[in-house]
PDB file of C-alpha atoms in Angstrom:
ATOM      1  CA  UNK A   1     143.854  94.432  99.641  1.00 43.00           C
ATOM      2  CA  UNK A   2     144.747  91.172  97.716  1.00 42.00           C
ATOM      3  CA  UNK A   3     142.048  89.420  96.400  1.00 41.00           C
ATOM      4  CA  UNK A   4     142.583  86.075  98.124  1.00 41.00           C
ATOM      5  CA  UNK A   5     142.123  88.025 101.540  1.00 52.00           C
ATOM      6  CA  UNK A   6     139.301  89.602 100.154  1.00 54.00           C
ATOM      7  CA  UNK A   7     137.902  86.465  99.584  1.00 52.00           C
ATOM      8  CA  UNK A   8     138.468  85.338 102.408  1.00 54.00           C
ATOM      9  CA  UNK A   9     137.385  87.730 104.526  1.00 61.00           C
ATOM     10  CA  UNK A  10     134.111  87.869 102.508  1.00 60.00           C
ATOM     11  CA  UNK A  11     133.700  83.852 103.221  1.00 57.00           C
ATOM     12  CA  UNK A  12     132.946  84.669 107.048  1.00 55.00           C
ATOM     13  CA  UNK A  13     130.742  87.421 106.184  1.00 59.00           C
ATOM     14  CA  UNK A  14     127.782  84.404 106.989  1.00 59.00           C
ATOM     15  CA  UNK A  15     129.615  82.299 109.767  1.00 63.00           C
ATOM     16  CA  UNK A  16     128.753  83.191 113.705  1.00 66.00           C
ATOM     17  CA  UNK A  17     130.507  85.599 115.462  1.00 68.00           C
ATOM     18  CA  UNK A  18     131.716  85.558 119.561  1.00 63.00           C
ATOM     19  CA  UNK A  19     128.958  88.518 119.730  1.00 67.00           C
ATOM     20  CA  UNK A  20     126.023  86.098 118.843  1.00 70.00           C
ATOM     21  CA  UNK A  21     124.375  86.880 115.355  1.00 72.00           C
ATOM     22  CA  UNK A  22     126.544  86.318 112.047  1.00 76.00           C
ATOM     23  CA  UNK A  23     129.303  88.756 110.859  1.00 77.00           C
ATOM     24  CA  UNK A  24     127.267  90.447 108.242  1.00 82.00           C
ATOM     25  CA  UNK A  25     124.890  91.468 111.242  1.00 84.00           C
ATOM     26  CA  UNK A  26     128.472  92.917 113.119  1.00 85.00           C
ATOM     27  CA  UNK A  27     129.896  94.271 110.717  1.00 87.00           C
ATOM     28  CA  UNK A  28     127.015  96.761 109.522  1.00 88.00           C
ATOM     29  CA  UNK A  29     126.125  97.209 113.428  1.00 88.00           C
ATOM     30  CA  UNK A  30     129.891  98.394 113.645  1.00 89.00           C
ATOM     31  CA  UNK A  31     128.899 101.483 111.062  1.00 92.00           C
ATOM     32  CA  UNK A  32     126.539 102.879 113.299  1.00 89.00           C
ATOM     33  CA  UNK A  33     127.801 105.608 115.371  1.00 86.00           C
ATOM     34  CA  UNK A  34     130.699 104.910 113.706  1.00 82.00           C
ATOM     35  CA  UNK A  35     133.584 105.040 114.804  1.00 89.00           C
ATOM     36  CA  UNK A  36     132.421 104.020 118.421  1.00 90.00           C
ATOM     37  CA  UNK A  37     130.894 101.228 117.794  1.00 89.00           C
ATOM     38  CA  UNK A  38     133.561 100.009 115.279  1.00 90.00           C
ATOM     39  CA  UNK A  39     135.386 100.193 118.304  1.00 91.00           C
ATOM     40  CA  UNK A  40     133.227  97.893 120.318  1.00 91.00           C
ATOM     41  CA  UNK A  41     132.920  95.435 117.673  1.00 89.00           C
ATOM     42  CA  UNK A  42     136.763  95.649 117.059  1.00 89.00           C
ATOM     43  CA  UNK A  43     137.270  95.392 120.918  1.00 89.00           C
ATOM     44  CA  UNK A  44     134.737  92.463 121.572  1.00 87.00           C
ATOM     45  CA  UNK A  45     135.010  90.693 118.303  1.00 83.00           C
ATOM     46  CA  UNK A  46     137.752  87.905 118.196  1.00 81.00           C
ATOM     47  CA  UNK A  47     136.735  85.351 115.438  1.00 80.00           C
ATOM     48  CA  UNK A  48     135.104  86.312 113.149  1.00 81.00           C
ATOM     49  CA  UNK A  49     137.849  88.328 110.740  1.00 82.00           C
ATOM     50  CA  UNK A  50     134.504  90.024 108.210  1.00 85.00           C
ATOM     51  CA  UNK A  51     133.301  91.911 111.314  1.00 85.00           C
ATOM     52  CA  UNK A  52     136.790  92.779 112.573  1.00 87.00           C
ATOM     53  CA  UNK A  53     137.467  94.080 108.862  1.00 89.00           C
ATOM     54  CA  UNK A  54     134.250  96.070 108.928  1.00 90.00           C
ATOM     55  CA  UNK A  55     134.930  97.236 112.083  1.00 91.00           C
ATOM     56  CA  UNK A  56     138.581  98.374 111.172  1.00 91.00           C
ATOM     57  CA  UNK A  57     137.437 100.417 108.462  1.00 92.00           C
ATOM     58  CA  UNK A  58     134.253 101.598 110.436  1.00 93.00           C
ATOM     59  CA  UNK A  59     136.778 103.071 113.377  1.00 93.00           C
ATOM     60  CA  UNK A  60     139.113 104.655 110.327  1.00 93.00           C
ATOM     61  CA  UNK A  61     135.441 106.339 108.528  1.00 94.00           C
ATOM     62  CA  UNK A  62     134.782 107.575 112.045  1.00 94.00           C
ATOM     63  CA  UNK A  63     137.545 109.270 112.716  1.00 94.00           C
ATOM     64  CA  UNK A  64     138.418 110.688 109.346  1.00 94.00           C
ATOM     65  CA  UNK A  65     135.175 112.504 108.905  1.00 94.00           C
ATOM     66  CA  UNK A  66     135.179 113.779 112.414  1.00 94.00           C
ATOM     67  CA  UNK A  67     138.380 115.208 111.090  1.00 94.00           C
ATOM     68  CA  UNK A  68     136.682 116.852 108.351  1.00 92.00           C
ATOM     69  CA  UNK A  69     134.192 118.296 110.185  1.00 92.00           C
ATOM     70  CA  UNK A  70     136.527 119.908 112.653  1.00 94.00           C
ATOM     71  CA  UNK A  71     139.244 121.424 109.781  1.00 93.00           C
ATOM     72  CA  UNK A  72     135.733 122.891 107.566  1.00 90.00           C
ATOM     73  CA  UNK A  73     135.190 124.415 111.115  1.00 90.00           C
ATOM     74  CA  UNK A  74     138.269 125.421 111.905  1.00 92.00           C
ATOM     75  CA  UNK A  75     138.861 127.142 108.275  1.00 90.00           C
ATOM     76  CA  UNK A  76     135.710 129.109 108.567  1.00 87.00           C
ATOM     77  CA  UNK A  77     136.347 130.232 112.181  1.00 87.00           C
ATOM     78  CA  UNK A  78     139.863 131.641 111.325  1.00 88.00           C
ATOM     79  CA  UNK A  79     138.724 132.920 107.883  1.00 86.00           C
ATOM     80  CA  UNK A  80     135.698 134.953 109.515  1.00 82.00           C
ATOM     81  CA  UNK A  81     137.752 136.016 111.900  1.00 82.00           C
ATOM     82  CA  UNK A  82     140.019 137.573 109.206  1.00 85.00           C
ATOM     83  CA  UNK A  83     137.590 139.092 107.178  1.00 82.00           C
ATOM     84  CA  UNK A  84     135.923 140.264 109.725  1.00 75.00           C
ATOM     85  CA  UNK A  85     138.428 142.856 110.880  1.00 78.00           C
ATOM     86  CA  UNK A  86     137.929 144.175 107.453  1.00 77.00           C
ATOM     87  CA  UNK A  87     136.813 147.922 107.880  1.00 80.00           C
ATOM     88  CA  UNK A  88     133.315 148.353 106.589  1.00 77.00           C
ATOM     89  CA  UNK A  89     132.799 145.014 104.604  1.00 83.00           C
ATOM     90  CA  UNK A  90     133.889 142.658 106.900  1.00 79.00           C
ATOM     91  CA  UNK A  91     130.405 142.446 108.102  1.00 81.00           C
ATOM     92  CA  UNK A  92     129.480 141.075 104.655  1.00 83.00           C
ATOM     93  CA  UNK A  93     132.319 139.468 103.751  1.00 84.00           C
ATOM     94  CA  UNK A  94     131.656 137.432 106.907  1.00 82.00           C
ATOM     95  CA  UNK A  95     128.118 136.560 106.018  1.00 86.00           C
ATOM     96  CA  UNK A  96     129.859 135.396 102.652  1.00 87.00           C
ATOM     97  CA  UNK A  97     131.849 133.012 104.034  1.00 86.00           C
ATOM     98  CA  UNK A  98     129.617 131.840 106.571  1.00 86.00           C
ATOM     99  CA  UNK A  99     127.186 131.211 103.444  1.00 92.00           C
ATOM    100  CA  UNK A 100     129.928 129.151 101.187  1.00 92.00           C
ATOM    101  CA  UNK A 101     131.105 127.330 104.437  1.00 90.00           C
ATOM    102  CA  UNK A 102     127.626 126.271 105.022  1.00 92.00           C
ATOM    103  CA  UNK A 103     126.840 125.039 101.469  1.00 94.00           C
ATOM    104  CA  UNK A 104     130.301 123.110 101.445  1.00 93.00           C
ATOM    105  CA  UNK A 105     129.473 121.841 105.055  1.00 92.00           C
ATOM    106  CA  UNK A 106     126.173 120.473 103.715  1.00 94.00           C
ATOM    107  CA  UNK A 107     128.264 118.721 100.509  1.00 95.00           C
ATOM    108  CA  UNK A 108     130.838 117.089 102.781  1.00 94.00           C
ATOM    109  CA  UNK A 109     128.396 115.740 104.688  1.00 94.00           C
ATOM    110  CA  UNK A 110     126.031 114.542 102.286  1.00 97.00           C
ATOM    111  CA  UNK A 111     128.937 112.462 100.378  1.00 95.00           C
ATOM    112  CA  UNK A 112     129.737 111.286 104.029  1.00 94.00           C
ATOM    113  CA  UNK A 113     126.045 109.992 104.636  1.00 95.00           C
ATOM    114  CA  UNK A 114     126.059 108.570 101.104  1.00 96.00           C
ATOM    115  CA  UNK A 115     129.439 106.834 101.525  1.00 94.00           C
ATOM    116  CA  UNK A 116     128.425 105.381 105.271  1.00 94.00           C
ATOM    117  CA  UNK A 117     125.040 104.464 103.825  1.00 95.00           C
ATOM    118  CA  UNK A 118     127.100 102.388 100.864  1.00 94.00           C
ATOM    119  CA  UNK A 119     129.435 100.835 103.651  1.00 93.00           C
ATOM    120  CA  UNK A 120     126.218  99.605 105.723  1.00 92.00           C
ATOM    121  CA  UNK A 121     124.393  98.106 102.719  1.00 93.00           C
ATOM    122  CA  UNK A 122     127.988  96.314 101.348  1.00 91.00           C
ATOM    123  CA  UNK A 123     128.405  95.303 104.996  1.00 89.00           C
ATOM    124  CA  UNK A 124     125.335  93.855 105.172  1.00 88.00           C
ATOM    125  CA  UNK A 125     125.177  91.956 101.870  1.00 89.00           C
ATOM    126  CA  UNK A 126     128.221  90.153 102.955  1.00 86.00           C
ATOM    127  CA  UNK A 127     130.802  92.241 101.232  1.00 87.00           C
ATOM    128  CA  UNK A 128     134.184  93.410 101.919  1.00 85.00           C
ATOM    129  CA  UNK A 129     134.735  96.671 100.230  1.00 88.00           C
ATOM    130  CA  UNK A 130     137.969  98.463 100.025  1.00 86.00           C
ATOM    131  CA  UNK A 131     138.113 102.225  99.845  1.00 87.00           C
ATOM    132  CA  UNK A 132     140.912 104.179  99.310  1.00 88.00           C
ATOM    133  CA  UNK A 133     142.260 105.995 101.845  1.00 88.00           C
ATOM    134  CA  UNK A 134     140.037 104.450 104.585  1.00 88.00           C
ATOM    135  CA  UNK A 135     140.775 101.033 103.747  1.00 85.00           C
ATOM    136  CA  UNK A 136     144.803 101.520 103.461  1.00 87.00           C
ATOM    137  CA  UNK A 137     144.905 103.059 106.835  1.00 88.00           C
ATOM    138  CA  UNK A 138     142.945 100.297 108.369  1.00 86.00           C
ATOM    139  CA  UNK A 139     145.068  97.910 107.127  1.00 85.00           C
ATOM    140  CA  UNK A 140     147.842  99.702 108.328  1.00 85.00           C
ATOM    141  CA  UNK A 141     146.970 100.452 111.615  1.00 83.00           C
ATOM    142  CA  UNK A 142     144.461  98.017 112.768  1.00 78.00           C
ATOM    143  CA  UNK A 143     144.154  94.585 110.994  1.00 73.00           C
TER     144      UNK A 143
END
């Protein structure tokens, strides 16, 4: 994202939105539940472009960490599956994996929290902030 729009998306970060309170308000409210409210916010919203951002990138966060979720589980179905049909260790080795997919289950989804936690806070504060991947395809896609 260019600075200028940046900038300017950051500048109605205080003004009033068609919702009521002002778009730093929105645009953090658009984070939780994320990414159905984005969606609502995105939906509803129509002036105010630092909610609409926030709520673009909200809807994007949402749905790539629901993705996430369902490819760790999908992974660790198929691989205990596998391993399981493993004569006489596949009883551990499925253990194993269930152990490793829970401990990298728990990682993913700390670094989410942290991450949505970081969005909320900028959001609040009045600041657009632009992350990689999530912010690309939002821009792409939605704004």
């Amino acid at each position: 994202m260019a600075t200028e729009s940046v900038t300017a998306v950051e500048s109605s970060a205080s003004n009033e939105t068609s919702l009521g309170p002002d778009g730093n308000v929105v645009a953090m409210l658009a984070y939780f539940f994320a990414p159905v409210c984005g969606v609502l916010v995105y939906a509803l919203e129509e002036e105010n472009g630092f909610a609409r951002y926030h709520a673009a990138q909200s809807i994007v966060f949402g749905l790539l960490v629901i993705a996430a979720y369902v490819g760790l589980w999908t992974i660790s179905f198929v691989i205990s599956m596998l391993v399981g049909e493993v004569p006489i260790i596949g009883f551990l080795l499925s253990i194993l994996v269930g152990i490793i997919d829970a401990v990298i289950t728990l990682v993913v989804w700390l670094a989410a929290f942290l991450v949505w936690l970081y969005l909320v806070a900028k959001a609040y504060q009045g600041e657009a902030v632009s992350l990689p991947l999530v912010t690309a395809i939002a821009e792409k896609h939605l704004l």
